[in-house]
């Protein structure tokens, strides 16, 4: 397999995204119940202003989602999910930054790609909706395949579970005709894992390079930070920065964040450190 550094690009319509430096994905939730910023950007103008702000502060991709995936969230019917997305998606696309659609539903991914999204961020790694892989393949979009579980289990080997999950996701992608250069993997920090398992995965992150796919890590404001620092959601920026900086140092090609500017600065520092001896 080729390494993520050798691959150096995530392909999608419009030319793709070079991965020669750590990239920052800004989170735009148009949901009333997301764990961190639910309800803040439901209004169309507020959502668009947030997207413009993230772009100005250094976001490389805008990830738009209309269904909360937080633990205990109520599932949203596709019709309601698209009702939330439609007023903002095409206008965010028109801003000229690559747009990702955060959904596990094939119908939403299809409509979003038709509206201009070029990345599908699937928190179930193509394993929830049997039509998702075909939709991604036909659209030409890139796909981010995240590891997930319906519930955490302290008794399992989480690294082995991730291995088996990723092998299945990559097999599904290959069978659908999604080439390796359009695939990214996400270990799913905060999804179906205990606190110890989350930190174990982060500590062993470099082991996931064996798949020859670039990695994305998203731990922004999550409970594993609050559990260590004893702070509420809005006070988890520093913890988020710490985790994402470590992840980039361990090889993450992209980080998914709420606070774009400080993370874009951190990514630039990681990039500068990585230049040592390469001049």
Short mmCIF file of C-alpha atoms in Angstrom, two decimals:
data_model
loop_
_atom_site.label_atom_id
_atom_site.label_comp_id
_atom_site.label_asym_id
_atom_site.label_seq_id
_atom_site.Cartn_x
_atom_site.Cartn_y
_atom_site.Cartn_z
CA UNK A 1 0.00 0.00 0.00
CA UNK A 2 1.05 3.58 -0.52
CA UNK A 3 1.38 5.78 2.55
CA UNK A 4 -0.82 8.83 3.11
CA UNK A 5 2.23 11.06 2.56
CA UNK A 6 2.94 9.39 -0.78
CA UNK A 7 -0.69 9.79 -1.78
CA UNK A 8 -0.61 13.49 -0.78
CA UNK A 9 -4.04 14.33 -2.20
CA UNK A 10 -7.68 13.63 -1.47
CA UNK A 11 -9.35 13.46 -4.87
CA UNK A 12 -12.80 14.87 -5.57
CA UNK A 13 -14.50 16.98 -8.29
CA UNK A 14 -12.68 20.23 -8.93
CA UNK A 15 -9.18 18.85 -8.45
CA UNK A 16 -9.18 17.60 -4.90
CA UNK A 17 -7.23 18.77 -1.88
CA UNK A 18 -3.48 18.51 -1.44
CA UNK A 19 -2.50 16.82 1.83
CA UNK A 20 1.07 18.08 1.86
CA UNK A 21 0.19 19.93 5.07
CA UNK A 22 -2.37 19.35 7.84
CA UNK A 23 -5.81 20.52 6.77
CA UNK A 24 -8.59 22.02 8.88
CA UNK A 25 -12.26 21.10 8.43
CA UNK A 26 -14.65 23.62 9.95
CA UNK A 27 -17.89 22.33 11.46
CA UNK A 28 -21.14 23.99 10.41
CA UNK A 29 -24.08 22.41 12.23
CA UNK A 30 -27.52 23.52 11.07
CA UNK A 31 -29.18 21.53 13.84
CA UNK A 32 -31.24 22.52 16.87
CA UNK A 33 -29.71 19.80 19.09
CA UNK A 34 -26.02 19.29 18.32
CA UNK A 35 -24.08 18.71 21.55
CA UNK A 36 -21.82 21.74 21.15
CA UNK A 37 -23.41 24.41 18.98
CA UNK A 38 -26.93 23.13 18.44
CA UNK A 39 -29.34 25.90 17.55
CA UNK A 40 -26.71 28.58 17.00
CA UNK A 41 -26.64 28.35 13.22
CA UNK A 42 -30.14 27.16 12.33
CA UNK A 43 -31.01 30.57 10.90
CA UNK A 44 -29.80 30.79 7.31
CA UNK A 45 -27.95 34.09 7.67
CA UNK A 46 -26.23 32.98 10.86
CA UNK A 47 -25.07 29.78 9.18
CA UNK A 48 -23.72 31.63 6.16
CA UNK A 49 -21.93 34.17 8.37
CA UNK A 50 -20.33 31.32 10.31
CA UNK A 51 -19.14 29.68 7.09
CA UNK A 52 -17.62 32.94 5.86
CA UNK A 53 -15.91 33.40 9.20
CA UNK A 54 -14.39 29.91 9.10
CA UNK A 55 -13.09 30.46 5.58
CA UNK A 56 -11.54 33.80 6.57
CA UNK A 57 -9.83 32.12 9.52
CA UNK A 58 -8.21 29.35 7.50
CA UNK A 59 -10.66 26.47 7.03
CA UNK A 60 -9.77 24.18 4.13
CA UNK A 61 -13.12 22.36 4.05
CA UNK A 62 -16.56 23.26 5.45
CA UNK A 63 -18.45 20.27 6.86
CA UNK A 64 -22.20 20.92 6.84
CA UNK A 65 -24.47 18.72 8.92
CA UNK A 66 -28.18 18.82 9.72
CA UNK A 67 -28.54 15.86 12.08
CA UNK A 68 -26.83 15.63 15.44
CA UNK A 69 -24.79 12.45 15.95
CA UNK A 70 -24.22 13.08 19.65
CA UNK A 71 -25.05 10.19 22.03
CA UNK A 72 -28.78 10.06 22.65
CA UNK A 73 -29.71 12.32 19.74
CA UNK A 74 -33.10 11.70 18.15
CA UNK A 75 -32.79 10.46 14.53
CA UNK A 76 -33.98 12.92 11.91
CA UNK A 77 -36.08 11.82 8.90
CA UNK A 78 -34.40 12.51 5.54
CA UNK A 79 -37.08 15.05 4.63
CA UNK A 80 -36.36 17.12 7.73
CA UNK A 81 -32.60 16.78 7.30
CA UNK A 82 -32.81 18.12 3.75
CA UNK A 83 -35.22 20.89 4.81
CA UNK A 84 -32.52 22.15 7.17
CA UNK A 85 -29.73 21.79 4.59
CA UNK A 86 -31.31 23.16 1.45
CA UNK A 87 -31.42 26.87 2.41
CA UNK A 88 -27.68 27.00 3.17
CA UNK A 89 -25.84 24.30 1.28
CA UNK A 90 -25.67 25.77 -2.22
CA UNK A 91 -24.71 29.18 -0.85
CA UNK A 92 -21.88 27.71 1.19
CA UNK A 93 -20.73 25.87 -1.94
CA UNK A 94 -20.79 29.19 -3.82
CA UNK A 95 -18.21 30.58 -1.39
CA UNK A 96 -15.60 28.56 -3.29
CA UNK A 97 -14.36 26.32 -0.48
CA UNK A 98 -14.70 22.52 -0.72
CA UNK A 99 -17.87 21.45 1.10
CA UNK A 100 -18.40 18.17 2.91
CA UNK A 101 -21.81 16.78 3.78
CA UNK A 102 -22.01 15.15 7.21
CA UNK A 103 -24.60 12.40 6.77
CA UNK A 104 -24.99 8.63 6.81
CA UNK A 105 -28.06 8.69 4.54
CA UNK A 106 -27.56 7.99 0.83
CA UNK A 107 -30.48 10.17 -0.26
CA UNK A 108 -29.06 13.20 1.56
CA UNK A 109 -25.58 12.54 0.19
CA UNK A 110 -26.98 12.33 -3.35
CA UNK A 111 -28.86 15.62 -3.07
CA UNK A 112 -25.95 17.35 -1.37
CA UNK A 113 -23.49 16.26 -4.05
CA UNK A 114 -25.88 17.48 -6.72
CA UNK A 115 -25.87 20.82 -4.88
CA UNK A 116 -22.07 20.94 -5.02
CA UNK A 117 -20.72 19.03 -2.01
CA UNK A 118 -17.53 17.18 -2.94
CA UNK A 119 -16.93 15.10 0.20
CA UNK A 120 -19.29 12.74 2.02
CA UNK A 121 -18.50 12.44 5.72
CA UNK A 122 -20.19 9.21 6.82
CA UNK A 123 -20.05 8.51 10.56
CA UNK A 124 -20.94 4.88 9.85
CA UNK A 125 -18.23 4.25 7.28
CA UNK A 126 -20.55 3.20 4.41
CA UNK A 127 -22.01 0.48 6.65
CA UNK A 128 -25.34 2.02 7.71
CA UNK A 129 -27.10 2.77 4.42
CA UNK A 130 -26.54 0.06 1.78
CA UNK A 131 -26.90 2.63 -1.02
CA UNK A 132 -24.30 5.06 0.30
CA UNK A 133 -21.24 3.57 -1.40
CA UNK A 134 -22.93 3.59 -4.82
CA UNK A 135 -24.03 7.20 -4.35
CA UNK A 136 -20.48 8.25 -3.48
CA UNK A 137 -19.04 6.29 -6.40
CA UNK A 138 -21.46 7.82 -8.91
CA UNK A 139 -20.97 11.38 -7.64
CA UNK A 140 -17.19 11.35 -7.84
CA UNK A 141 -17.06 12.70 -4.27
CA UNK A 142 -14.46 11.73 -1.73
CA UNK A 143 -15.63 9.80 1.32
CA UNK A 144 -14.58 9.95 4.95
CA UNK A 145 -15.27 6.58 6.56
CA UNK A 146 -15.53 6.80 10.33
CA UNK A 147 -15.33 3.95 12.82
CA UNK A 148 -18.42 3.69 14.97
CA UNK A 149 -20.21 1.35 17.37
CA UNK A 150 -23.77 1.34 18.66
CA UNK A 151 -22.41 1.27 22.23
CA UNK A 152 -19.08 1.37 24.04
CA UNK A 153 -17.72 -1.92 25.41
CA UNK A 154 -14.79 -1.75 27.80
CA UNK A 155 -14.13 -5.46 27.32
CA UNK A 156 -13.14 -5.36 23.64
CA UNK A 157 -9.82 -4.67 21.93
CA UNK A 158 -10.79 -1.35 20.37
CA UNK A 159 -7.84 -1.32 17.98
CA UNK A 160 -8.82 -4.73 16.65
CA UNK A 161 -12.41 -3.53 16.32
CA UNK A 162 -11.25 -0.50 14.32
CA UNK A 163 -9.12 -2.76 12.11
CA UNK A 164 -12.06 -4.99 11.24
CA UNK A 165 -14.39 -2.04 10.72
CA UNK A 166 -11.98 -0.24 8.38
CA UNK A 167 -11.30 -3.40 6.39
CA UNK A 168 -15.03 -3.79 5.84
CA UNK A 169 -15.49 -0.11 4.90
CA UNK A 170 -12.61 -0.18 2.43
CA UNK A 171 -13.94 -3.39 0.89
CA UNK A 172 -17.39 -1.81 0.44
CA UNK A 173 -15.77 1.25 -1.13
CA UNK A 174 -13.64 -0.84 -3.48
CA UNK A 175 -16.58 -2.96 -4.61
CA UNK A 176 -18.58 0.18 -5.36
CA UNK A 177 -15.75 1.60 -7.45
CA UNK A 178 -14.50 4.32 -5.08
CA UNK A 179 -10.73 4.51 -5.67
CA UNK A 180 -8.26 4.73 -2.80
CA UNK A 181 -7.39 8.34 -3.61
CA UNK A 182 -10.99 9.32 -2.81
CA UNK A 183 -10.99 7.64 0.61
CA UNK A 184 -10.15 8.99 4.07
CA UNK A 185 -10.43 7.19 7.41
CA UNK A 186 -11.55 8.56 10.77
CA UNK A 187 -11.05 6.51 13.98
CA UNK A 188 -14.21 8.05 15.45
CA UNK A 189 -12.96 9.66 18.64
CA UNK A 190 -15.90 9.92 21.04
CA UNK A 191 -18.07 7.42 19.16
CA UNK A 192 -18.80 4.02 20.73
CA UNK A 193 -15.68 4.09 22.91
CA UNK A 194 -14.89 4.38 26.60
CA UNK A 195 -12.74 7.23 27.87
CA UNK A 196 -9.70 4.95 28.08
CA UNK A 197 -10.34 3.57 24.59
CA UNK A 198 -10.51 7.07 23.12
CA UNK A 199 -7.13 7.98 24.56
CA UNK A 200 -5.65 4.63 23.58
CA UNK A 201 -6.66 5.22 19.96
CA UNK A 202 -5.13 8.70 20.02
CA UNK A 203 -1.93 7.32 21.54
CA UNK A 204 -1.66 4.66 18.82
CA UNK A 205 -2.90 6.81 15.96
CA UNK A 206 0.21 6.37 13.84
CA UNK A 207 -0.56 2.64 13.60
CA UNK A 208 -3.51 3.45 11.33
CA UNK A 209 -1.13 4.63 8.60
CA UNK A 210 -0.86 0.98 7.58
CA UNK A 211 -4.04 1.35 5.51
CA UNK A 212 -2.47 3.81 3.10
CA UNK A 213 -5.38 6.20 3.53
CA UNK A 214 -5.16 9.71 4.98
CA UNK A 215 -6.61 10.11 8.46
CA UNK A 216 -9.02 12.64 9.88
CA UNK A 217 -9.42 13.20 13.62
CA UNK A 218 -12.29 15.10 15.23
CA UNK A 219 -12.28 15.52 19.00
CA UNK A 220 -13.48 19.11 19.15
CA UNK A 221 -15.17 19.95 22.49
CA UNK A 222 -15.97 16.29 23.16
CA UNK A 223 -16.65 14.63 26.50
CA UNK A 224 -13.25 12.95 26.69
CA UNK A 225 -11.81 16.46 27.12
CA UNK A 226 -14.33 17.45 29.78
CA UNK A 227 -13.68 14.21 31.65
CA UNK A 228 -9.99 15.06 32.07
CA UNK A 229 -10.20 18.84 32.52
CA UNK A 230 -13.54 19.01 34.38
CA UNK A 231 -14.79 21.79 32.11
CA UNK A 232 -18.05 22.30 30.26
CA UNK A 233 -18.42 22.21 26.48
CA UNK A 234 -17.69 25.87 25.79
CA UNK A 235 -14.44 25.71 27.79
CA UNK A 236 -12.85 22.83 25.89
CA UNK A 237 -10.90 24.79 23.27
CA UNK A 238 -7.50 24.27 24.89
CA UNK A 239 -8.11 20.57 25.33
CA UNK A 240 -9.28 20.34 21.72
CA UNK A 241 -6.13 22.10 20.55
CA UNK A 242 -3.95 19.73 22.55
CA UNK A 243 -5.57 16.60 21.15
CA UNK A 244 -5.62 17.84 17.57
CA UNK A 245 -2.00 18.99 17.69
CA UNK A 246 -0.92 15.58 18.95
CA UNK A 247 -3.04 13.96 16.23
CA UNK A 248 -1.38 16.04 13.51
CA UNK A 249 2.06 15.21 14.91
CA UNK A 250 1.08 11.54 14.74
CA UNK A 251 0.06 11.80 11.10
CA UNK A 252 -3.53 13.06 10.90
CA UNK A 253 -3.98 14.73 7.52
CA UNK A 254 -7.10 16.62 8.60
CA UNK A 255 -8.72 17.75 11.84
CA UNK A 256 -12.42 18.51 12.22
CA UNK A 257 -13.01 21.47 14.53
CA UNK A 258 -15.41 24.13 15.78
CA UNK A 259 -12.79 26.83 16.47
CA UNK A 260 -11.02 27.24 13.14
CA UNK A 261 -8.52 30.04 13.68
CA UNK A 262 -6.56 28.58 16.63
CA UNK A 263 -6.49 25.19 14.96
CA UNK A 264 -5.31 26.68 11.66
CA UNK A 265 -2.47 28.34 13.60
CA UNK A 266 -1.62 25.03 15.27
CA UNK A 267 -1.61 23.29 11.87
CA UNK A 268 0.86 25.85 10.54
CA UNK A 269 3.18 25.23 13.49
CA UNK A 270 2.98 21.46 12.95
CA UNK A 271 3.78 22.04 9.29
CA UNK A 272 6.80 24.19 10.22
CA UNK A 273 8.10 21.53 12.61
CA UNK A 274 7.71 18.92 9.89
CA UNK A 275 9.97 20.87 7.57
CA UNK A 276 13.03 20.20 9.75
CA UNK A 277 15.81 18.69 7.67
CA UNK A 278 13.79 18.89 4.44
CA UNK A 279 15.16 22.17 3.10
#
